[in-house]
mmCIF file of C-alpha atoms in Angstrom:
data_model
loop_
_atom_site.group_PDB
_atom_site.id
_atom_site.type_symbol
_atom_site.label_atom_id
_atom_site.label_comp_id
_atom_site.label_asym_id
_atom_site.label_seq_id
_atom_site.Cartn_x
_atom_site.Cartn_y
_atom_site.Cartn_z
ATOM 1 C CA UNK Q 51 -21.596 24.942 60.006
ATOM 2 C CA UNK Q 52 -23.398 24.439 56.789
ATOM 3 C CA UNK Q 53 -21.727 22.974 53.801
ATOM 4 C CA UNK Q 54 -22.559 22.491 50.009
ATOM 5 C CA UNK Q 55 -20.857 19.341 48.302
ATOM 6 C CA UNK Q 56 -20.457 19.263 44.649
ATOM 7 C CA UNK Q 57 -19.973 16.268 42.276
ATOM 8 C CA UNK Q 58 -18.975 17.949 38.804
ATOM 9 C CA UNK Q 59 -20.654 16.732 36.215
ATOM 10 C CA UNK Q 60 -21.844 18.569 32.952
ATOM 11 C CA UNK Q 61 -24.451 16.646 32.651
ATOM 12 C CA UNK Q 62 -25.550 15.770 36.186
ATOM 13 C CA UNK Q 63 -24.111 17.735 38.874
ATOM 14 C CA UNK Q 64 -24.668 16.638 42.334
ATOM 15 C CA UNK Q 65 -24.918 19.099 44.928
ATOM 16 C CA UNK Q 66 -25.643 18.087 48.509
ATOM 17 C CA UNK Q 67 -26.145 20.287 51.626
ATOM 18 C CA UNK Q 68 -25.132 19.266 55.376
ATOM 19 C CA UNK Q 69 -25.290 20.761 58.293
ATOM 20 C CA UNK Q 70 -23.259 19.533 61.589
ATOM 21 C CA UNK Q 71 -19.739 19.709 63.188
ATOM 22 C CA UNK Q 72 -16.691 17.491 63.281
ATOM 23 C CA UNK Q 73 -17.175 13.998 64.490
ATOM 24 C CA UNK Q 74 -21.067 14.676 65.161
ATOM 25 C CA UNK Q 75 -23.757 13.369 62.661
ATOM 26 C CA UNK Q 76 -25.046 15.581 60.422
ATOM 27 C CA UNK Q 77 -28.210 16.971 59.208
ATOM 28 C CA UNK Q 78 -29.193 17.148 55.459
ATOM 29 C CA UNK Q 79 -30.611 19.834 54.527
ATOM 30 C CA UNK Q 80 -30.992 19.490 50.546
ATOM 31 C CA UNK Q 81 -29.474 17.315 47.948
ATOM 32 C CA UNK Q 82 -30.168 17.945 43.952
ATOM 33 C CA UNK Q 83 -28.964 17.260 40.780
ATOM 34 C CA UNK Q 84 -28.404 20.090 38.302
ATOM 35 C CA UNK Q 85 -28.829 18.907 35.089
ATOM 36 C CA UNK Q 86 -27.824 20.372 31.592
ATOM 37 C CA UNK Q 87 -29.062 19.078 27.812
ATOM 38 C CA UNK Q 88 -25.867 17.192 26.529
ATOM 39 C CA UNK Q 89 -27.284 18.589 22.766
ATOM 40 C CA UNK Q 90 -26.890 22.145 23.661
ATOM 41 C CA UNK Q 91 -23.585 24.096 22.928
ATOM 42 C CA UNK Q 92 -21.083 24.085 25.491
ATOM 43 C CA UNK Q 93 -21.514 27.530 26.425
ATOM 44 C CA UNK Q 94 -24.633 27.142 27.466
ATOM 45 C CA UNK Q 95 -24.592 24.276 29.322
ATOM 46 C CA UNK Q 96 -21.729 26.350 31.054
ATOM 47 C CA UNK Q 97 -24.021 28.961 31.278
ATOM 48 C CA UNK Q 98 -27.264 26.443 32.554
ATOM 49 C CA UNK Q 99 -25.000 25.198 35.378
ATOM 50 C CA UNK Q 100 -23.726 28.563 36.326
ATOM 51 C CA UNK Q 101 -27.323 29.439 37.328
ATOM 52 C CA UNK Q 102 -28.408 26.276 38.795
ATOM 53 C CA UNK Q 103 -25.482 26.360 41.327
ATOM 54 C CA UNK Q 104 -25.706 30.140 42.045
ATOM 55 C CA UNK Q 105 -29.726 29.183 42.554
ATOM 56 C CA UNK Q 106 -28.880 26.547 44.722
ATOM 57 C CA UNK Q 107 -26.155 28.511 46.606
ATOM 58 C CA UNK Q 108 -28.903 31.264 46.783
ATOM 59 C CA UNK Q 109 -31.495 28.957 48.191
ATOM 60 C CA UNK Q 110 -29.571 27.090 51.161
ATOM 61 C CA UNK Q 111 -26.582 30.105 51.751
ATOM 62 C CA UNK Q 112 -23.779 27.444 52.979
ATOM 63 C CA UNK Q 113 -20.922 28.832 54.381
ATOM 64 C CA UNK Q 114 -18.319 26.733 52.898
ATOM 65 C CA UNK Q 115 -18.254 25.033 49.398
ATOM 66 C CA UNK Q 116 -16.460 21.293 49.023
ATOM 67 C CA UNK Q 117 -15.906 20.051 45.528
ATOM 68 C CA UNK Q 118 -14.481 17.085 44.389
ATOM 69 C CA UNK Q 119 -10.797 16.978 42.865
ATOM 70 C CA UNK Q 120 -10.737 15.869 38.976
ATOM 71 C CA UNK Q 121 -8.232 13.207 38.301
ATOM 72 C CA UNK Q 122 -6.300 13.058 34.834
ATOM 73 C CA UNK Q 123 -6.999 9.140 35.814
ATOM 74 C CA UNK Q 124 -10.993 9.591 34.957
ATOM 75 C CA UNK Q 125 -11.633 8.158 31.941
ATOM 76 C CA UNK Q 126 -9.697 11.098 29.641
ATOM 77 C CA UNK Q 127 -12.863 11.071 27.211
ATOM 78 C CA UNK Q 128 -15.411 12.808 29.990
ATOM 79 C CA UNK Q 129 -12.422 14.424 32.314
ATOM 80 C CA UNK Q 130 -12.889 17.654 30.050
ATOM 81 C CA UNK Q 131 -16.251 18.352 30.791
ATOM 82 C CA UNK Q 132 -15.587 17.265 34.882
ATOM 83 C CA UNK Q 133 -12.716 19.646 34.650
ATOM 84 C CA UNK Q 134 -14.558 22.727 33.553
ATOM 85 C CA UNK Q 135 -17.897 21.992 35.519
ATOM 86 C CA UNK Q 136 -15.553 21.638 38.706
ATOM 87 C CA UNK Q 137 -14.163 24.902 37.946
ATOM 88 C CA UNK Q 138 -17.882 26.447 37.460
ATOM 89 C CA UNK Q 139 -18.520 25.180 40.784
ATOM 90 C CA UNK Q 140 -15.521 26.720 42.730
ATOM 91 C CA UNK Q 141 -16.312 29.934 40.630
ATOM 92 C CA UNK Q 142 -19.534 30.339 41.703
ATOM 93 C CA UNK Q 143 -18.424 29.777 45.477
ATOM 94 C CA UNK Q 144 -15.290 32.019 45.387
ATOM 95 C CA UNK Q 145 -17.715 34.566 43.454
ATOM 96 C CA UNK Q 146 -19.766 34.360 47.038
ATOM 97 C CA UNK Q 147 -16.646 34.586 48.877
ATOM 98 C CA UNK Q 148 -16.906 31.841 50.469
ATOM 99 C CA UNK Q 149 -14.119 29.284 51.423
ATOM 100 C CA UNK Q 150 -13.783 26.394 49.191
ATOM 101 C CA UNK Q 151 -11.892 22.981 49.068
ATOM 102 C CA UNK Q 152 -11.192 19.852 47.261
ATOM 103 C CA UNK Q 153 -10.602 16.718 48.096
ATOM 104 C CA UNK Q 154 -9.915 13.350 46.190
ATOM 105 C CA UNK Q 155 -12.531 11.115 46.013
ATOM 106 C CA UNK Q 156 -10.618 8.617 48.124
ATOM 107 C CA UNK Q 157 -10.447 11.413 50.679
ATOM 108 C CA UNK Q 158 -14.602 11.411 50.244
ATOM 109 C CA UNK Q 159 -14.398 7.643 50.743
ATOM 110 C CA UNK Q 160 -11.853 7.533 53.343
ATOM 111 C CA UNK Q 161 -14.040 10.503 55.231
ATOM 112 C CA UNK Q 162 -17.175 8.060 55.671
ATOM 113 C CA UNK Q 163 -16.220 4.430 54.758
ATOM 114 C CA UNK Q 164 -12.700 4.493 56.942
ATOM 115 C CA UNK Q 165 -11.708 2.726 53.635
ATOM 116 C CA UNK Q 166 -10.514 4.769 50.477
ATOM 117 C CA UNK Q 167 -11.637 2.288 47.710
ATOM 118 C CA UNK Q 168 -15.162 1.879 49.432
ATOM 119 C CA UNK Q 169 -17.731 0.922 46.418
ATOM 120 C CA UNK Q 170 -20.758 3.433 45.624
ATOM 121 C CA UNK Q 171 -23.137 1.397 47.615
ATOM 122 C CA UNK Q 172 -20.890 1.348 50.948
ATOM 123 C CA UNK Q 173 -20.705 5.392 49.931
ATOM 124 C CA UNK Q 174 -24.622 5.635 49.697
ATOM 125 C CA UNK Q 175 -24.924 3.389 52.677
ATOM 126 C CA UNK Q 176 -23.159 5.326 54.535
ATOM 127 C CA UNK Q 177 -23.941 8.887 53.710
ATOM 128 C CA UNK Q 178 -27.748 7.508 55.066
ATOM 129 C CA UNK Q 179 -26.163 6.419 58.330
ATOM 130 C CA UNK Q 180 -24.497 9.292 59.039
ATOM 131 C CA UNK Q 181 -26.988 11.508 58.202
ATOM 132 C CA UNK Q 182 -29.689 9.494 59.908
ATOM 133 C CA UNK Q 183 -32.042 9.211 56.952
ATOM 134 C CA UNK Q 184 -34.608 7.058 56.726
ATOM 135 C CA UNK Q 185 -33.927 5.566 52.976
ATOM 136 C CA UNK Q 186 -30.581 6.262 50.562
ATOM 137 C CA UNK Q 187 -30.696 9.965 49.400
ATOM 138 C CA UNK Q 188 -32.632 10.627 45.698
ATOM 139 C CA UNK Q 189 -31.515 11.092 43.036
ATOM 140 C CA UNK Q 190 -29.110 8.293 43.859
ATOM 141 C CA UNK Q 191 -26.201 10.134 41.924
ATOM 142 C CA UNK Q 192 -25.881 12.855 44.229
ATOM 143 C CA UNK Q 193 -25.301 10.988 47.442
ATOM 144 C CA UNK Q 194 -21.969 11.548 46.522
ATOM 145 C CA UNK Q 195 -22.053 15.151 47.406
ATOM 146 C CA UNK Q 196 -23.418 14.772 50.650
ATOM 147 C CA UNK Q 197 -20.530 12.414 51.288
ATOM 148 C CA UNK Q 198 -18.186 15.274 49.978
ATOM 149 C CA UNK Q 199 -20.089 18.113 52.334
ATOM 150 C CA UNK Q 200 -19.868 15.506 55.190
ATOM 151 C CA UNK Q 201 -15.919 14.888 54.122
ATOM 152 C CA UNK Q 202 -15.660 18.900 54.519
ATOM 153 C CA UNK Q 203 -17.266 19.213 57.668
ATOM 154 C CA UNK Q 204 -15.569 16.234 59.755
ATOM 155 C CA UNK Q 205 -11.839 16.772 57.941
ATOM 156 C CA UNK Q 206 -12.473 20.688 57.410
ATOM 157 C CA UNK Q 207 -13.458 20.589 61.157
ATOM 158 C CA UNK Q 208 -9.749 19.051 62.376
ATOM 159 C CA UNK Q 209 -8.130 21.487 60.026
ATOM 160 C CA UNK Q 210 -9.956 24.438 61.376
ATOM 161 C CA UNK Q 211 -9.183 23.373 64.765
ATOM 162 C CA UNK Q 212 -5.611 22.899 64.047
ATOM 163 C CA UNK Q 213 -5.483 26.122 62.625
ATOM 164 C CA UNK Q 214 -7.311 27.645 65.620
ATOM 165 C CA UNK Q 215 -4.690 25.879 68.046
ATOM 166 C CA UNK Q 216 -1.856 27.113 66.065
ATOM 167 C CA UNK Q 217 -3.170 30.670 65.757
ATOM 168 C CA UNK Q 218 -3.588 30.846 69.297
ATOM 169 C CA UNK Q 219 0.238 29.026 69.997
ATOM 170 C CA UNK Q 220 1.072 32.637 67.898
ATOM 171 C CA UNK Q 221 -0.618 34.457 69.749
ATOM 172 C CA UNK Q 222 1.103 33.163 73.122
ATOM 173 C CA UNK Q 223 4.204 33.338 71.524
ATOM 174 C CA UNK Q 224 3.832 36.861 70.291
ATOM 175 C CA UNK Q 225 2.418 37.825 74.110
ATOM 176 C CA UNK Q 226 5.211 35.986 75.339
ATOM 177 C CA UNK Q 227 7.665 38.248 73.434
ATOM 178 C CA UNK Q 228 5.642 41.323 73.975
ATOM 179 C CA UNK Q 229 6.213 40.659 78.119
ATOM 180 C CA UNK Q 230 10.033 40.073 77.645
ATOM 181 C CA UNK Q 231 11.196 43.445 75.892
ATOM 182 C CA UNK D 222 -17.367 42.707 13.436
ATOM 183 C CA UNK D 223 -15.259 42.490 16.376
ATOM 184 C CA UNK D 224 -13.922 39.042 17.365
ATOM 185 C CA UNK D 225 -12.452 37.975 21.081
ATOM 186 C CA UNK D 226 -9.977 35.267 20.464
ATOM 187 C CA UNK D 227 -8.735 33.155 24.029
ATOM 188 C CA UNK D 228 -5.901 30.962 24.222
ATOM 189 C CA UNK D 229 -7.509 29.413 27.801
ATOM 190 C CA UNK D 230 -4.905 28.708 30.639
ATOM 191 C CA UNK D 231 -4.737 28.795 34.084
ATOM 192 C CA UNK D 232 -1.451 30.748 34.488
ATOM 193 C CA UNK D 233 -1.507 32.416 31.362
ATOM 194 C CA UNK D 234 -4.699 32.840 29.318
ATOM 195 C CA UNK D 235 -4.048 34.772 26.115
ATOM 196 C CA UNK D 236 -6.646 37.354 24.062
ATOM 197 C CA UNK D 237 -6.533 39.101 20.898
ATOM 198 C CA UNK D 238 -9.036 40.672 19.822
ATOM 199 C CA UNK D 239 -9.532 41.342 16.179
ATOM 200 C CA UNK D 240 -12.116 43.565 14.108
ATOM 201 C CA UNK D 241 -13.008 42.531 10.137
ATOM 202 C CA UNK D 242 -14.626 40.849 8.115
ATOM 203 C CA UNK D 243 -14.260 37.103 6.173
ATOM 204 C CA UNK D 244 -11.225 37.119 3.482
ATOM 205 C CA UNK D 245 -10.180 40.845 4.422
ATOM 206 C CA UNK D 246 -7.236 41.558 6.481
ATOM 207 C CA UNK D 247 -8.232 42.540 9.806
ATOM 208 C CA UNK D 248 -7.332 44.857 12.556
ATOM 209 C CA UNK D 249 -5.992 44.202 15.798
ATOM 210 C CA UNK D 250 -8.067 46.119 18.744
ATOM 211 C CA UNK D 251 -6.233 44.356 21.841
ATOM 212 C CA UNK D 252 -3.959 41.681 22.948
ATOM 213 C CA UNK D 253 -3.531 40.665 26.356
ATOM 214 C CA UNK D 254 -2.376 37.976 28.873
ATOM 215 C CA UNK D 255 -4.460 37.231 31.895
ATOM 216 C CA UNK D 256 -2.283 35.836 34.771
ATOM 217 C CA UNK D 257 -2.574 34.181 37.804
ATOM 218 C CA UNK D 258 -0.652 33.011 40.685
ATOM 219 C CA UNK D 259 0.358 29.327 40.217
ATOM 220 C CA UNK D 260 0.898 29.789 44.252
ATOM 221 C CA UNK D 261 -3.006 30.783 45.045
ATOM 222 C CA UNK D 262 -5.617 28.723 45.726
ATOM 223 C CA UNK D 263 -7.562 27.090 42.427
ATOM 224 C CA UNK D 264 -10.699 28.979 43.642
ATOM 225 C CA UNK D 265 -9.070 32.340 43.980
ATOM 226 C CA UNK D 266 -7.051 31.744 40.427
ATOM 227 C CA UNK D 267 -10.251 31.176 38.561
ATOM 228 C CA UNK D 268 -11.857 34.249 40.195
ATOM 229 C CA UNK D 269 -9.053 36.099 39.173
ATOM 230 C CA UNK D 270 -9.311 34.598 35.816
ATOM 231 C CA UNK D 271 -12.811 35.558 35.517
ATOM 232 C CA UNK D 272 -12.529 39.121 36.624
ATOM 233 C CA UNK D 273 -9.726 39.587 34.120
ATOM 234 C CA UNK D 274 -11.514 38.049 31.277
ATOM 235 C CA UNK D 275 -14.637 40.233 31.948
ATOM 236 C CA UNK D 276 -12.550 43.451 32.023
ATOM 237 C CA UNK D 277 -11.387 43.076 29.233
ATOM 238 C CA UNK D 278 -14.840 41.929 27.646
ATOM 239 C CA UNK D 279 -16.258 45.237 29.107
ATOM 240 C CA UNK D 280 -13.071 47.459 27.668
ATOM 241 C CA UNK D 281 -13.240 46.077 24.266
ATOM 242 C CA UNK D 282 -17.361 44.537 23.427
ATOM 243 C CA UNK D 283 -16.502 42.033 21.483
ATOM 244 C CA UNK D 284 -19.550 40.984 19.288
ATOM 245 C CA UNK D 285 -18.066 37.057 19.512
ATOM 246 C CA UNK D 286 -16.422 35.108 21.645
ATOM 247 C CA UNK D 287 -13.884 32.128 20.237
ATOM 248 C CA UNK D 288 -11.815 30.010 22.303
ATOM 249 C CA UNK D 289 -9.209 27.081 21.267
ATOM 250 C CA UNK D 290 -10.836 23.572 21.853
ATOM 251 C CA UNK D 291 -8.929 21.663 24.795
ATOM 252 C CA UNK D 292 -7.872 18.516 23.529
ATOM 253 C CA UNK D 293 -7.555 14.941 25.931
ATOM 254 C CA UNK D 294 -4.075 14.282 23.785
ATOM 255 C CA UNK D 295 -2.810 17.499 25.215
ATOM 256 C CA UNK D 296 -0.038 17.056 28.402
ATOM 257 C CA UNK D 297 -2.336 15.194 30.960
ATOM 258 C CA UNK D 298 -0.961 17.025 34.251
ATOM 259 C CA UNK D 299 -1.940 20.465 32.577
ATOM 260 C CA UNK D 300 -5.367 19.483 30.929
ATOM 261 C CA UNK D 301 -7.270 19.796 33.829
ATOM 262 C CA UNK D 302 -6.190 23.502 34.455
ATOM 263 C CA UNK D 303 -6.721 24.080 30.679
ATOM 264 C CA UNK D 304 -10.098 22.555 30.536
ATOM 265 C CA UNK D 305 -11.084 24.741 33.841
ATOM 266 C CA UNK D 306 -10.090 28.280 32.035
ATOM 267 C CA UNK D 307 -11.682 27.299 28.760
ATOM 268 C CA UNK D 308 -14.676 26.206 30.802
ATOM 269 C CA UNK D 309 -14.446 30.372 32.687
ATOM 270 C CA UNK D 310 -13.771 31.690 29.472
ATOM 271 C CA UNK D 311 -17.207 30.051 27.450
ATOM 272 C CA UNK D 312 -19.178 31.196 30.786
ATOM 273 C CA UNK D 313 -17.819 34.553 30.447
ATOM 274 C CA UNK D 314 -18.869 34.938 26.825
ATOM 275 C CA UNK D 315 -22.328 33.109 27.387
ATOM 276 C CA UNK D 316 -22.833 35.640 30.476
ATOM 277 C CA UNK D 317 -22.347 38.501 28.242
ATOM 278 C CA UNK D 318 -25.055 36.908 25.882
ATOM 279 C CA UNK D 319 -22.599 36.800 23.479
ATOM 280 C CA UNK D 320 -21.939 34.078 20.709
ATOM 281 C CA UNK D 321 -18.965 31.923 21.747
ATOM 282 C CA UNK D 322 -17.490 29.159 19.447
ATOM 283 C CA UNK D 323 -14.552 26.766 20.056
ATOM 284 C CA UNK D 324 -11.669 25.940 17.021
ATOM 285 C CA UNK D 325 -9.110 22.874 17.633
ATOM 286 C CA UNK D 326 -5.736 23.933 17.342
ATOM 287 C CA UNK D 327 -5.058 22.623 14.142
ATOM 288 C CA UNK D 328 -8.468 24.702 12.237
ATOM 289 C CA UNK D 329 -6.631 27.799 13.624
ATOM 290 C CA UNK D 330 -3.410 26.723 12.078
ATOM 291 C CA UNK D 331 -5.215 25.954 8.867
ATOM 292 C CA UNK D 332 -6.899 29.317 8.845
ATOM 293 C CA UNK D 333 -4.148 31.202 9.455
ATOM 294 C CA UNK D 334 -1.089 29.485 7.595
ATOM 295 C CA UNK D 335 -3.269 27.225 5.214
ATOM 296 C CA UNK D 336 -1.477 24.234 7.320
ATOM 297 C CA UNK D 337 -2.869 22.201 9.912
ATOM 298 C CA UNK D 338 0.006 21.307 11.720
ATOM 299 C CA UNK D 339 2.300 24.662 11.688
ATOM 300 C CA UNK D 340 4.450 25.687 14.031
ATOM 301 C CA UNK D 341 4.405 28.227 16.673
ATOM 302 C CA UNK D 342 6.684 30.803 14.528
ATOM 303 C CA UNK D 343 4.647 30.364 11.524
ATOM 304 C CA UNK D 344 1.659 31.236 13.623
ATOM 305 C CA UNK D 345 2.965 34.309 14.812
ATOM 306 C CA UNK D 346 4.384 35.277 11.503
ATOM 307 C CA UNK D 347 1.265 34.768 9.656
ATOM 308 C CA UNK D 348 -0.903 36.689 12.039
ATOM 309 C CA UNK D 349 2.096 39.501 12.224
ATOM 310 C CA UNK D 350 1.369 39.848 8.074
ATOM 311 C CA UNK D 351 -2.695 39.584 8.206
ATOM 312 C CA UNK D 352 -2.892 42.417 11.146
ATOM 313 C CA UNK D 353 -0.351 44.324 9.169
ATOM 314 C CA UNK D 354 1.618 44.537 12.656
ATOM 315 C CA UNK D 355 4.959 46.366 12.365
ATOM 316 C CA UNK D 356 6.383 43.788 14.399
ATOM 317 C CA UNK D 357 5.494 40.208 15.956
ATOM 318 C CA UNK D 358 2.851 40.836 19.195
ATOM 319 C CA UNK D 359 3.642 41.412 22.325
ATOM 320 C CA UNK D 360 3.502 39.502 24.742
ATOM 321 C CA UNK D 361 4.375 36.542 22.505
ATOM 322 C CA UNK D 362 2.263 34.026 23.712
ATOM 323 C CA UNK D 363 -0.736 36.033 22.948
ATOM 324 C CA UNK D 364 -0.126 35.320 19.070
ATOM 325 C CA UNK D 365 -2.257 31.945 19.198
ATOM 326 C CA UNK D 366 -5.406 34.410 20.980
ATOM 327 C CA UNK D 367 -4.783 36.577 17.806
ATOM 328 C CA UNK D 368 -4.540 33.910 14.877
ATOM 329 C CA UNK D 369 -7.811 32.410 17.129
ATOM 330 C CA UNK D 370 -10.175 35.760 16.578
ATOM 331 C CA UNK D 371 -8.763 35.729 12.902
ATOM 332 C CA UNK D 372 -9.861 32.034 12.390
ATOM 333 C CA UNK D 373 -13.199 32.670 13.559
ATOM 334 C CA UNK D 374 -13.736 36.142 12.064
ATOM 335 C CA UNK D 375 -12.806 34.054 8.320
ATOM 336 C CA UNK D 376 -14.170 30.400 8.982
ATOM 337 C CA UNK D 377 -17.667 31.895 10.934
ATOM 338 C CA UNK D 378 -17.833 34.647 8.123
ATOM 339 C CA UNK D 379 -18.115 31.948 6.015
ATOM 340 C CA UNK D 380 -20.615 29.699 8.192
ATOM 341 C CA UNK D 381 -22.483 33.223 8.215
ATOM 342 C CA UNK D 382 -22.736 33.544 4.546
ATOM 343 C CA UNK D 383 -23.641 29.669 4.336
ATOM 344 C CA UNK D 384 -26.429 30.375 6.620
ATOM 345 C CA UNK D 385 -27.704 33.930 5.048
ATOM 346 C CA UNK D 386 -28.019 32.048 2.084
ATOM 347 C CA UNK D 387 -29.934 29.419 3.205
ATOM 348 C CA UNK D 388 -31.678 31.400 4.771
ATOM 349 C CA UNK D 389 -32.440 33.198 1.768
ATOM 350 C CA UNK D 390 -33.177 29.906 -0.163
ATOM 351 C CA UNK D 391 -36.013 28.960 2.811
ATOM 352 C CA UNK D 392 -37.543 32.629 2.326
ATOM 353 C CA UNK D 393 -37.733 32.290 -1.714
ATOM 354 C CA UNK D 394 -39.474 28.788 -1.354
ATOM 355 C CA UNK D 395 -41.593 30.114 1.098
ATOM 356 C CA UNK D 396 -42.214 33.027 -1.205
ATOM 357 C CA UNK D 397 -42.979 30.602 -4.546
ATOM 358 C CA UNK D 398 -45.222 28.591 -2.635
ATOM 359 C CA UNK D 399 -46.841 31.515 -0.818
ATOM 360 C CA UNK D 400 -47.717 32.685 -4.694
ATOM 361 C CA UNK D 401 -48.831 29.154 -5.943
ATOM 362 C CA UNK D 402 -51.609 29.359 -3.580
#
């Protein structure tokens, strides 16, 4: 399963794409930074990193899009401009129809540090180990997206399967009643 | 000229949309809400956003786009949902290659009532007498989207005519020194 991570930013966006499956390491197949002028008008810096994701999602065709939950904690200044880049970035992945998900960045941290406070550098560090890479990801600022793509893929992975095992637990059940009337 | 006005929200995003021209009263084409479920998934509610918002771009061809400024003092919880409609709404305009432009709360209530800090009746009285509606709009909370369009059709009529002129000025210079040669 491939996944595309996204750290909203207006003026740096981090996107990250893994490949893998739950509890395996993954592969990385792209990581980026989109990038909009903080001088130009809101619109179209909107507009900029509209395209650059759609590019992106163009280029490397994941099949499921993980974006990390704003906080009203952030630092209230910049959570405006996280806030409507995050909701570029599930736009442009619903658009696809693809599945999409949030999680907390503690839930990022938690995912591949074990430890939901983990610094950036124990996040970087280990984004490079689990993706077996040789040095930390560049630009530096997005290897928080591949931690939020590797997030999807290992907790996205037990939901699916939980899903699957309660799908089929219907379908027994349903069986079950169908033999009984 | 024909002016889209957006109240942004993620459960209820108003628009009015206005035709006229700077210190004339002007005419009221459209007013809408765009809903979505509060139940669904963010993804799906700002695809559902965005499809409404472009329908009713596409029904009405607004020549300008103007949506209310979120503010960080605004309610904290519901910011983040705010900022993420305004955000769709800016992208939809920009999309369309259309000029969009943002008013705080407060330069719409000064536009419309001559006071910054009005009240929501005064609002929707005051836009009820420039429209020359028979009665108050309907629904309601679509008002603010109304007395938005009006404030931008008056306040960028008269950024318009400060920049004709100017404009003007530049090509007289150029002109007199074009002469002088």
């Amino acid at each position: 399963m491939r996944v595309m991570g996204i750290d909203p930013g207006l003026t740096r966006c981090g996107v990250g794409v893994v490949e893998g499956r739950p509890g395996a390491p993954g592969t990385m197949i792209a990581v980026d930074v989109v990038r909009t002028d903080p001088e130009a008008p809101l619109a179209d810096r909107l507009l900029a990193l509209d395209d650059g994701l759609r590019a992106l999602l163009e280029a490397h065709r994941p099949e499921a899009v993980a974006v990390e939950r704003v906080f009203s904690q952030h630092n209230v200044a910049s959570v405006i401009g996280t806030a409507q880049a995050s909701g570029i970035a599930l736009l442009a992945g619903a658009r696809l129809g693809l599945p999409t998900a949030t999680y907390t960045p503690s839930e990022v941290k938690n995912a591949v540090c074990g430890n939901g406070t983990a610094d950036k550098h124990q996040v970087t560090a280990m984004v490079t180990r689990i993706l077996r890479l040789k040095e930390a990801p560049k630009p530096a600022d997005a290897a928080d997206a591949l931690a939020i793509a590797v997030c999807h893929l290992w907790r996205g992975g037990v939901k699916a399967r939980i899903a699957q095992a309660a799908a089929a637990q219907a379908a027994a059940v349903a069986a079950a009643k169908e033999r009984t009337r």
